[in-house]
Amino acid sequence: MIHKALIILFLILTNFSGSKAQVPGEFSITYLGHSCFQIITSKGTQIITDPVNFKGYHFPKGITPDIVTVSHNHIDHNSVDAVSGNPEVLMGTTSNIQEVISIDKIINDVRIYTVPSYHDPGKHGRNAIFVFEFDGIRMVHLGDLGTILSDNQVKAIGKVDILMIPVGGQFTISIADADKVIEQLNVKNIVFPMHFKTKAFDSLPNTVDDFLEGKENVERISRNSLSFNFSDLPSKRKYIVLDYQ
């Protein structure tokens, strides 16, 4: 009876802890809206990409990551002050977004490096592509990528297992160019669309439905978080849409 009571108490505490416990061997990806994701490796290292606390997007309180990456210094990508704790912040560009900051370092179990790119189709600023290597995968967050990639950029990025790509248009690549970039990188397992028109941020021309039109192997998830084991990743490229709400 005491053993049963202890099990029940454990379940209550874990359910109300504020974050999902990491299963050994699994990593998780949680979509927090716009270009913001929470990534937790199988070793428990937490990464936040492009924290957003702008318009209808509100960064959750109580998240204490180890690492925060910022692809460029714009208000809808750089809400570092909204993040709790004392993370290591990796700024991808200078404050005026005219220069990409070169980064290649290992933090805990994650190698992180940047690849320079242009911010918008008019090449008015710069944007850092962040590449993450952990748990045997390479995950790429394109930030506000504004143009298709050069051969040198494709080579610098390397093989891609999981890609976060902007699809909203206007301030980033068009849908047609997003499709080209996916093929340039030959994404192996998963494409996560980001930075698209929503009720929270309606000033972009393209919704995620616009991007997904005509595509096969699409999965829409009615929650904002998924966990994976490296061996369980889809063998055929899949487009996964997470619900930021």
PDB file of C-alpha atoms in Angstrom:
ATOM      1  CA  MET A   1       0.000   0.000   0.000  1.00  0.00           C
ATOM      2  CA  ILE A   2       2.854   2.375   0.868  1.00  0.00           C
ATOM      3  CA  HIS A   3       4.586   1.461  -2.393  1.00  0.00           C
ATOM      4  CA  LYS A   4       1.422   2.290  -4.354  1.00  0.00           C
ATOM      5  CA  ALA A   5       1.065   5.639  -2.541  1.00  0.00           C
ATOM      6  CA  LEU A   6       4.654   6.559  -3.409  1.00  0.00           C
ATOM      7  CA  ILE A   7       4.005   5.815  -7.092  1.00  0.00           C
ATOM      8  CA  ILE A   8       0.903   8.031  -7.079  1.00  0.00           C
ATOM      9  CA  LEU A   9       2.839  10.849  -5.358  1.00  0.00           C
ATOM     10  CA  PHE A  10       5.604  10.569  -7.976  1.00  0.00           C
ATOM     11  CA  LEU A  11       3.094  10.832 -10.816  1.00  0.00           C
ATOM     12  CA  ILE A  12       1.469  13.902  -9.264  1.00  0.00           C
ATOM     13  CA  LEU A  13       4.801  15.655  -8.799  1.00  0.00           C
ATOM     14  CA  THR A  14       6.010  14.923 -12.327  1.00  0.00           C
ATOM     15  CA  ASN A  15       2.720  16.026 -13.880  1.00  0.00           C
ATOM     16  CA  PHE A  16       2.904  19.392 -12.165  1.00  0.00           C
ATOM     17  CA  SER A  17       6.613  20.022 -12.526  1.00  0.00           C
ATOM     18  CA  GLY A  18       6.121  22.503 -15.381  1.00  0.00           C
ATOM     19  CA  SER A  19       8.158  20.590 -17.972  1.00  0.00           C
ATOM     20  CA  LYS A  20       8.151  17.122 -19.418  1.00  0.00           C
ATOM     21  CA  ALA A  21      10.748  14.758 -18.021  1.00  0.00           C
ATOM     22  CA  GLN A  22      13.157  13.596 -20.696  1.00  0.00           C
ATOM     23  CA  VAL A  23      13.082   9.856 -21.462  1.00  0.00           C
ATOM     24  CA  PRO A  24      16.610   8.421 -21.808  1.00  0.00           C
ATOM     25  CA  GLY A  25      17.656   8.381 -25.468  1.00  0.00           C
ATOM     26  CA  GLU A  26      14.940  10.818 -26.563  1.00  0.00           C
ATOM     27  CA  PHE A  27      15.152  14.449 -27.596  1.00  0.00           C
ATOM     28  CA  SER A  28      12.202  16.800 -27.816  1.00  0.00           C
ATOM     29  CA  ILE A  29      11.153  19.793 -29.899  1.00  0.00           C
ATOM     30  CA  THR A  30       8.535  22.270 -28.691  1.00  0.00           C
ATOM     31  CA  TYR A  31       7.189  25.059 -30.884  1.00  0.00           C
ATOM     32  CA  LEU A  32       6.652  28.338 -29.014  1.00  0.00           C
ATOM     33  CA  GLY A  33       5.535  30.367 -32.031  1.00  0.00           C
ATOM     34  CA  HIS A  34       7.030  32.336 -34.920  1.00  0.00           C
ATOM     35  CA  SER A  35      10.686  31.144 -35.123  1.00  0.00           C
ATOM     36  CA  CYS A  36      10.976  30.085 -31.494  1.00  0.00           C
ATOM     37  CA  PHE A  37      11.577  26.455 -30.559  1.00  0.00           C
ATOM     38  CA  GLN A  38      12.628  24.744 -27.361  1.00  0.00           C
ATOM     39  CA  ILE A  39      14.974  21.843 -28.039  1.00  0.00           C
ATOM     40  CA  ILE A  40      15.925  19.393 -25.289  1.00  0.00           C
ATOM     41  CA  THR A  41      18.620  16.837 -26.040  1.00  0.00           C
ATOM     42  CA  SER A  42      18.667  13.320 -24.639  1.00  0.00           C
ATOM     43  CA  LYS A  43      21.249  14.535 -22.098  1.00  0.00           C
ATOM     44  CA  GLY A  44      18.857  17.257 -20.925  1.00  0.00           C
ATOM     45  CA  THR A  45      20.525  20.289 -22.504  1.00  0.00           C
ATOM     46  CA  GLN A  46      17.860  22.901 -23.280  1.00  0.00           C
ATOM     47  CA  ILE A  47      18.096  25.301 -26.213  1.00  0.00           C
ATOM     48  CA  ILE A  48      15.777  28.174 -27.120  1.00  0.00           C
ATOM     49  CA  THR A  49      15.928  29.548 -30.660  1.00  0.00           C
ATOM     50  CA  ASP A  50      14.881  33.114 -31.540  1.00  0.00           C
ATOM     51  CA  PRO A  51      12.831  33.847 -28.380  1.00  0.00           C
ATOM     52  CA  VAL A  52       9.653  35.724 -29.266  1.00  0.00           C
ATOM     53  CA  ASN A  53       7.603  37.935 -26.964  1.00  0.00           C
ATOM     54  CA  PHE A  54       5.963  40.153 -29.533  1.00  0.00           C
ATOM     55  CA  LYS A  55       2.424  40.922 -30.717  1.00  0.00           C
ATOM     56  CA  GLY A  56       0.275  37.858 -29.967  1.00  0.00           C
ATOM     57  CA  TYR A  57       3.210  35.624 -29.044  1.00  0.00           C
ATOM     58  CA  HIS A  58       4.061  35.421 -25.354  1.00  0.00           C
ATOM     59  CA  PHE A  59       7.174  33.612 -24.201  1.00  0.00           C
ATOM     60  CA  PRO A  60       6.249  31.167 -21.402  1.00  0.00           C
ATOM     61  CA  LYS A  61       7.457  31.959 -17.918  1.00  0.00           C
ATOM     62  CA  GLY A  62       9.651  29.548 -16.009  1.00  0.00           C
ATOM     63  CA  ILE A  63      11.631  28.101 -18.912  1.00  0.00           C
ATOM     64  CA  THR A  64      15.307  28.068 -17.933  1.00  0.00           C
ATOM     65  CA  PRO A  65      17.361  26.924 -20.913  1.00  0.00           C
ATOM     66  CA  ASP A  66      21.080  26.350 -21.018  1.00  0.00           C
ATOM     67  CA  ILE A  67      21.456  28.082 -24.389  1.00  0.00           C
ATOM     68  CA  VAL A  68      19.612  30.815 -26.294  1.00  0.00           C
ATOM     69  CA  THR A  69      20.366  31.469 -29.957  1.00  0.00           C
ATOM     70  CA  VAL A  70      19.322  34.615 -31.839  1.00  0.00           C
ATOM     71  CA  SER A  71      19.521  34.475 -35.636  1.00  0.00           C
ATOM     72  CA  HIS A  72      19.430  38.264 -35.966  1.00  0.00           C
ATOM     73  CA  ASN A  73      18.754  41.264 -33.780  1.00  0.00           C
ATOM     74  CA  HIS A  74      15.108  42.039 -34.627  1.00  0.00           C
ATOM     75  CA  ILE A  75      12.337  42.499 -32.081  1.00  0.00           C
ATOM     76  CA  ASP A  76      10.410  39.377 -33.115  1.00  0.00           C
ATOM     77  CA  HIS A  77      13.488  37.165 -32.679  1.00  0.00           C
ATOM     78  CA  ASN A  78      15.580  38.613 -29.840  1.00  0.00           C
ATOM     79  CA  SER A  79      13.391  38.621 -26.698  1.00  0.00           C
ATOM     80  CA  VAL A  80      16.218  37.295 -24.556  1.00  0.00           C
ATOM     81  CA  ASP A  81      14.968  39.288 -21.545  1.00  0.00           C
ATOM     82  CA  ALA A  82      11.794  37.173 -21.491  1.00  0.00           C
ATOM     83  CA  VAL A  83      13.815  34.005 -20.880  1.00  0.00           C
ATOM     84  CA  SER A  84      14.305  32.923 -17.269  1.00  0.00           C
ATOM     85  CA  GLY A  85      17.491  31.668 -15.688  1.00  0.00           C
ATOM     86  CA  ASN A  86      21.029  32.421 -16.766  1.00  0.00           C
ATOM     87  CA  PRO A  87      21.499  30.843 -20.199  1.00  0.00           C
ATOM     88  CA  GLU A  88      24.479  31.280 -22.491  1.00  0.00           C
ATOM     89  CA  VAL A  89      23.209  33.670 -25.161  1.00  0.00           C
ATOM     90  CA  LEU A  90      24.613  33.282 -28.667  1.00  0.00           C
ATOM     91  CA  MET A  91      23.857  36.348 -30.761  1.00  0.00           C
ATOM     92  CA  GLY A  92      24.055  35.511 -34.452  1.00  0.00           C
ATOM     93  CA  THR A  93      24.530  39.064 -35.704  1.00  0.00           C
ATOM     94  CA  THR A  94      25.768  42.441 -34.599  1.00  0.00           C
ATOM     95  CA  SER A  95      23.138  44.806 -33.221  1.00  0.00           C
ATOM     96  CA  ASN A  96      22.648  46.499 -36.603  1.00  0.00           C
ATOM     97  CA  ILE A  97      22.392  43.069 -38.337  1.00  0.00           C
ATOM     98  CA  GLN A  98      25.098  44.040 -40.824  1.00  0.00           C
ATOM     99  CA  GLU A  99      27.493  41.280 -39.816  1.00  0.00           C
ATOM    100  CA  VAL A 100      27.104  37.636 -38.806  1.00  0.00           C
ATOM    101  CA  ILE A 101      29.050  36.604 -35.714  1.00  0.00           C
ATOM    102  CA  SER A 102      31.140  33.505 -36.329  1.00  0.00           C
ATOM    103  CA  ILE A 103      30.342  30.813 -33.769  1.00  0.00           C
ATOM    104  CA  ASP A 104      31.617  27.246 -33.530  1.00  0.00           C
ATOM    105  CA  LYS A 105      31.595  25.849 -30.040  1.00  0.00           C
ATOM    106  CA  ILE A 106      30.528  22.910 -27.926  1.00  0.00           C
ATOM    107  CA  ILE A 107      28.214  23.502 -24.976  1.00  0.00           C
ATOM    108  CA  ASN A 108      27.489  20.410 -22.901  1.00  0.00           C
ATOM    109  CA  ASP A 109      26.617  17.732 -25.475  1.00  0.00           C
ATOM    110  CA  VAL A 110      25.793  20.120 -28.340  1.00  0.00           C
ATOM    111  CA  ARG A 111      28.022  21.476 -31.071  1.00  0.00           C
ATOM    112  CA  ILE A 112      26.680  24.798 -32.384  1.00  0.00           C
ATOM    113  CA  TYR A 113      27.952  26.747 -35.357  1.00  0.00           C
ATOM    114  CA  THR A 114      26.744  29.583 -37.563  1.00  0.00           C
ATOM    115  CA  VAL A 115      26.643  29.985 -41.331  1.00  0.00           C
ATOM    116  CA  PRO A 116      26.272  33.561 -42.675  1.00  0.00           C
ATOM    117  CA  SER A 117      23.299  34.420 -44.883  1.00  0.00           C
ATOM    118  CA  TYR A 118      21.221  37.391 -46.000  1.00  0.00           C
ATOM    119  CA  HIS A 119      18.184  38.433 -44.011  1.00  0.00           C
ATOM    120  CA  ASP A 120      15.665  39.284 -46.724  1.00  0.00           C
ATOM    121  CA  PRO A 121      15.279  39.009 -50.510  1.00  0.00           C
ATOM    122  CA  GLY A 122      16.629  42.558 -50.902  1.00  0.00           C
ATOM    123  CA  LYS A 123      19.785  41.629 -48.934  1.00  0.00           C
ATOM    124  CA  HIS A 124      19.324  44.612 -46.600  1.00  0.00           C
ATOM    125  CA  GLY A 125      20.760  42.825 -43.603  1.00  0.00           C
ATOM    126  CA  ARG A 126      22.435  39.674 -42.402  1.00  0.00           C
ATOM    127  CA  ASN A 127      21.104  36.548 -40.729  1.00  0.00           C
ATOM    128  CA  ALA A 128      22.815  33.692 -38.918  1.00  0.00           C
ATOM    129  CA  ILE A 129      21.881  30.138 -39.803  1.00  0.00           C
ATOM    130  CA  PHE A 130      22.354  28.083 -36.636  1.00  0.00           C
ATOM    131  CA  VAL A 131      23.416  24.452 -36.929  1.00  0.00           C
ATOM    132  CA  PHE A 132      23.051  22.094 -33.956  1.00  0.00           C
ATOM    133  CA  GLU A 133      24.716  18.689 -33.702  1.00  0.00           C
ATOM    134  CA  PHE A 134      23.610  16.353 -30.908  1.00  0.00           C
ATOM    135  CA  ASP A 135      22.292  12.830 -30.386  1.00  0.00           C
ATOM    136  CA  GLY A 136      23.681  11.769 -33.748  1.00  0.00           C
ATOM    137  CA  ILE A 137      21.652  14.310 -35.756  1.00  0.00           C
ATOM    138  CA  ARG A 138      22.191  17.654 -37.403  1.00  0.00           C
ATOM    139  CA  MET A 139      19.378  20.164 -36.882  1.00  0.00           C
ATOM    140  CA  VAL A 140      19.336  23.483 -38.737  1.00  0.00           C
ATOM    141  CA  HIS A 141      17.437  26.669 -37.862  1.00  0.00           C
ATOM    142  CA  LEU A 142      17.469  29.048 -40.834  1.00  0.00           C
ATOM    143  CA  GLY A 143      16.288  32.164 -38.970  1.00  0.00           C
ATOM    144  CA  ASP A 144      15.068  34.857 -41.367  1.00  0.00           C
ATOM    145  CA  LEU A 145      16.725  33.450 -44.456  1.00  0.00           C
ATOM    146  CA  GLY A 146      16.168  35.826 -47.385  1.00  0.00           C
ATOM    147  CA  THR A 147      17.655  34.030 -50.402  1.00  0.00           C
ATOM    148  CA  ILE A 148      18.293  30.551 -51.700  1.00  0.00           C
ATOM    149  CA  LEU A 149      21.620  29.110 -50.627  1.00  0.00           C
ATOM    150  CA  SER A 150      24.948  29.218 -52.409  1.00  0.00           C
ATOM    151  CA  ASP A 151      26.988  26.065 -52.927  1.00  0.00           C
ATOM    152  CA  ASN A 152      29.386  27.261 -50.228  1.00  0.00           C
ATOM    153  CA  GLN A 153      26.540  27.700 -47.741  1.00  0.00           C
ATOM    154  CA  VAL A 154      25.157  24.250 -48.500  1.00  0.00           C
ATOM    155  CA  LYS A 155      28.633  22.785 -47.972  1.00  0.00           C
ATOM    156  CA  ALA A 156      29.131  24.717 -44.720  1.00  0.00           C
ATOM    157  CA  ILE A 157      25.798  23.536 -43.335  1.00  0.00           C
ATOM    158  CA  GLY A 158      26.372  19.885 -44.215  1.00  0.00           C
ATOM    159  CA  LYS A 159      23.841  17.079 -44.281  1.00  0.00           C
ATOM    160  CA  VAL A 160      20.552  17.983 -42.638  1.00  0.00           C
ATOM    161  CA  ASP A 161      18.301  15.649 -40.682  1.00  0.00           C
ATOM    162  CA  ILE A 162      15.851  18.227 -39.283  1.00  0.00           C
ATOM    163  CA  LEU A 163      15.174  21.703 -40.682  1.00  0.00           C
ATOM    164  CA  MET A 164      13.308  24.738 -39.316  1.00  0.00           C
ATOM    165  CA  ILE A 165      12.491  26.972 -42.294  1.00  0.00           C
ATOM    166  CA  PRO A 166      10.644  30.331 -42.639  1.00  0.00           C
ATOM    167  CA  VAL A 167       7.714  30.159 -45.061  1.00  0.00           C
ATOM    168  CA  GLY A 168       5.715  33.344 -44.418  1.00  0.00           C
ATOM    169  CA  GLY A 169       7.288  35.365 -47.228  1.00  0.00           C
ATOM    170  CA  GLN A 170       7.855  39.128 -47.584  1.00  0.00           C
ATOM    171  CA  PHE A 171      10.623  39.439 -44.961  1.00  0.00           C
ATOM    172  CA  THR A 172      12.093  36.029 -45.805  1.00  0.00           C
ATOM    173  CA  ILE A 173      12.249  33.617 -48.730  1.00  0.00           C
ATOM    174  CA  SER A 174       9.140  32.934 -50.788  1.00  0.00           C
ATOM    175  CA  ILE A 175       7.385  29.572 -50.695  1.00  0.00           C
ATOM    176  CA  ALA A 176       8.968  28.643 -54.023  1.00  0.00           C
ATOM    177  CA  ASP A 177      12.426  29.482 -52.678  1.00  0.00           C
ATOM    178  CA  ALA A 178      11.706  27.604 -49.442  1.00  0.00           C
ATOM    179  CA  ASP A 179      10.997  24.522 -51.532  1.00  0.00           C
ATOM    180  CA  LYS A 180      14.279  25.065 -53.387  1.00  0.00           C
ATOM    181  CA  VAL A 181      16.232  25.398 -50.132  1.00  0.00           C
ATOM    182  CA  ILE A 182      14.736  22.159 -48.801  1.00  0.00           C
ATOM    183  CA  GLU A 183      15.951  20.416 -51.944  1.00  0.00           C
ATOM    184  CA  GLN A 184      19.336  22.168 -51.818  1.00  0.00           C
ATOM    185  CA  LEU A 185      19.868  20.797 -48.318  1.00  0.00           C
ATOM    186  CA  ASN A 186      18.328  17.431 -49.212  1.00  0.00           C
ATOM    187  CA  VAL A 187      16.591  17.324 -45.824  1.00  0.00           C
ATOM    188  CA  LYS A 188      16.490  13.712 -44.735  1.00  0.00           C
ATOM    189  CA  ASN A 189      13.865  13.381 -42.001  1.00  0.00           C
ATOM    190  CA  ILE A 190      11.746  16.353 -40.902  1.00  0.00           C
ATOM    191  CA  VAL A 191      10.881  19.864 -42.056  1.00  0.00           C
ATOM    192  CA  PHE A 192       9.291  22.179 -39.480  1.00  0.00           C
ATOM    193  CA  PRO A 193       7.765  25.294 -41.110  1.00  0.00           C
ATOM    194  CA  MET A 194       8.013  28.478 -39.037  1.00  0.00           C
ATOM    195  CA  HIS A 195       7.645  32.264 -39.341  1.00  0.00           C
ATOM    196  CA  PHE A 196       4.262  32.197 -41.101  1.00  0.00           C
ATOM    197  CA  LYS A 197       1.018  34.133 -40.819  1.00  0.00           C
ATOM    198  CA  THR A 198      -1.067  33.331 -37.730  1.00  0.00           C
ATOM    199  CA  LYS A 199      -3.682  35.059 -35.593  1.00  0.00           C
ATOM    200  CA  ALA A 200      -0.835  36.021 -33.256  1.00  0.00           C
ATOM    201  CA  PHE A 201       1.205  37.593 -36.061  1.00  0.00           C
ATOM    202  CA  ASP A 202      -0.945  38.413 -39.085  1.00  0.00           C
ATOM    203  CA  SER A 203       1.374  40.785 -40.982  1.00  0.00           C
ATOM    204  CA  LEU A 204       2.913  38.064 -43.151  1.00  0.00           C
ATOM    205  CA  PRO A 205       1.361  37.097 -46.507  1.00  0.00           C
ATOM    206  CA  ASN A 206       1.629  33.290 -46.290  1.00  0.00           C
ATOM    207  CA  THR A 207       0.001  30.870 -43.865  1.00  0.00           C
ATOM    208  CA  VAL A 208       1.369  27.404 -43.220  1.00  0.00           C
ATOM    209  CA  ASP A 209      -1.465  26.048 -45.373  1.00  0.00           C
ATOM    210  CA  ASP A 210      -0.145  28.070 -48.311  1.00  0.00           C
ATOM    211  CA  PHE A 211       3.244  26.430 -47.858  1.00  0.00           C
ATOM    212  CA  LEU A 212       1.855  22.912 -47.483  1.00  0.00           C
ATOM    213  CA  GLU A 213      -0.442  23.053 -50.502  1.00  0.00           C
ATOM    214  CA  GLY A 214       0.276  20.124 -52.817  1.00  0.00           C
ATOM    215  CA  LYS A 215       2.863  18.543 -50.508  1.00  0.00           C
ATOM    216  CA  GLU A 216       2.806  14.903 -49.498  1.00  0.00           C
ATOM    217  CA  ASN A 217       3.737  13.268 -46.210  1.00  0.00           C
ATOM    218  CA  VAL A 218       2.362  16.094 -44.062  1.00  0.00           C
ATOM    219  CA  GLU A 219       1.490  15.641 -40.392  1.00  0.00           C
ATOM    220  CA  ARG A 220      -0.362  18.231 -38.331  1.00  0.00           C
ATOM    221  CA  ILE A 221       0.029  17.848 -34.584  1.00  0.00           C
ATOM    222  CA  SER A 222      -2.645  19.261 -32.268  1.00  0.00           C
ATOM    223  CA  ARG A 223      -0.062  20.043 -29.588  1.00  0.00           C
ATOM    224  CA  ASN A 224       3.152  22.028 -29.573  1.00  0.00           C
ATOM    225  CA  SER A 225       5.669  19.359 -28.569  1.00  0.00           C
ATOM    226  CA  LEU A 226       7.050  16.081 -29.901  1.00  0.00           C
ATOM    227  CA  SER A 227       9.675  13.653 -28.641  1.00  0.00           C
ATOM    228  CA  PHE A 228      11.870  11.535 -30.870  1.00  0.00           C
ATOM    229  CA  ASN A 229      14.445   8.814 -30.675  1.00  0.00           C
ATOM    230  CA  PHE A 230      17.081   8.951 -33.385  1.00  0.00           C
ATOM    231  CA  SER A 231      16.113   5.474 -34.596  1.00  0.00           C
ATOM    232  CA  ASP A 232      12.431   6.491 -34.789  1.00  0.00           C
ATOM    233  CA  LEU A 233      12.861   9.456 -37.139  1.00  0.00           C
ATOM    234  CA  PRO A 234      10.846   9.097 -40.365  1.00  0.00           C
ATOM    235  CA  SER A 235      12.844   7.492 -43.153  1.00  0.00           C
ATOM    236  CA  LYS A 236      10.989   9.562 -45.756  1.00  0.00           C
ATOM    237  CA  ARG A 237      11.012  13.348 -45.474  1.00  0.00           C
ATOM    238  CA  LYS A 238       7.999  14.525 -43.481  1.00  0.00           C
ATOM    239  CA  TYR A 239       6.525  18.005 -43.043  1.00  0.00           C
ATOM    240  CA  ILE A 240       5.388  18.421 -39.442  1.00  0.00           C
ATOM    241  CA  VAL A 241       3.294  21.344 -38.240  1.00  0.00           C
ATOM    242  CA  LEU A 242       3.193  21.922 -34.488  1.00  0.00           C
ATOM    243  CA  ASP A 243       0.458  23.993 -32.847  1.00  0.00           C
ATOM    244  CA  TYR A 244       2.187  26.835 -31.007  1.00  0.00           C
ATOM    245  CA  GLN A 245      -0.918  27.348 -28.849  1.00  0.00           C
TER     246      GLN A 245
END
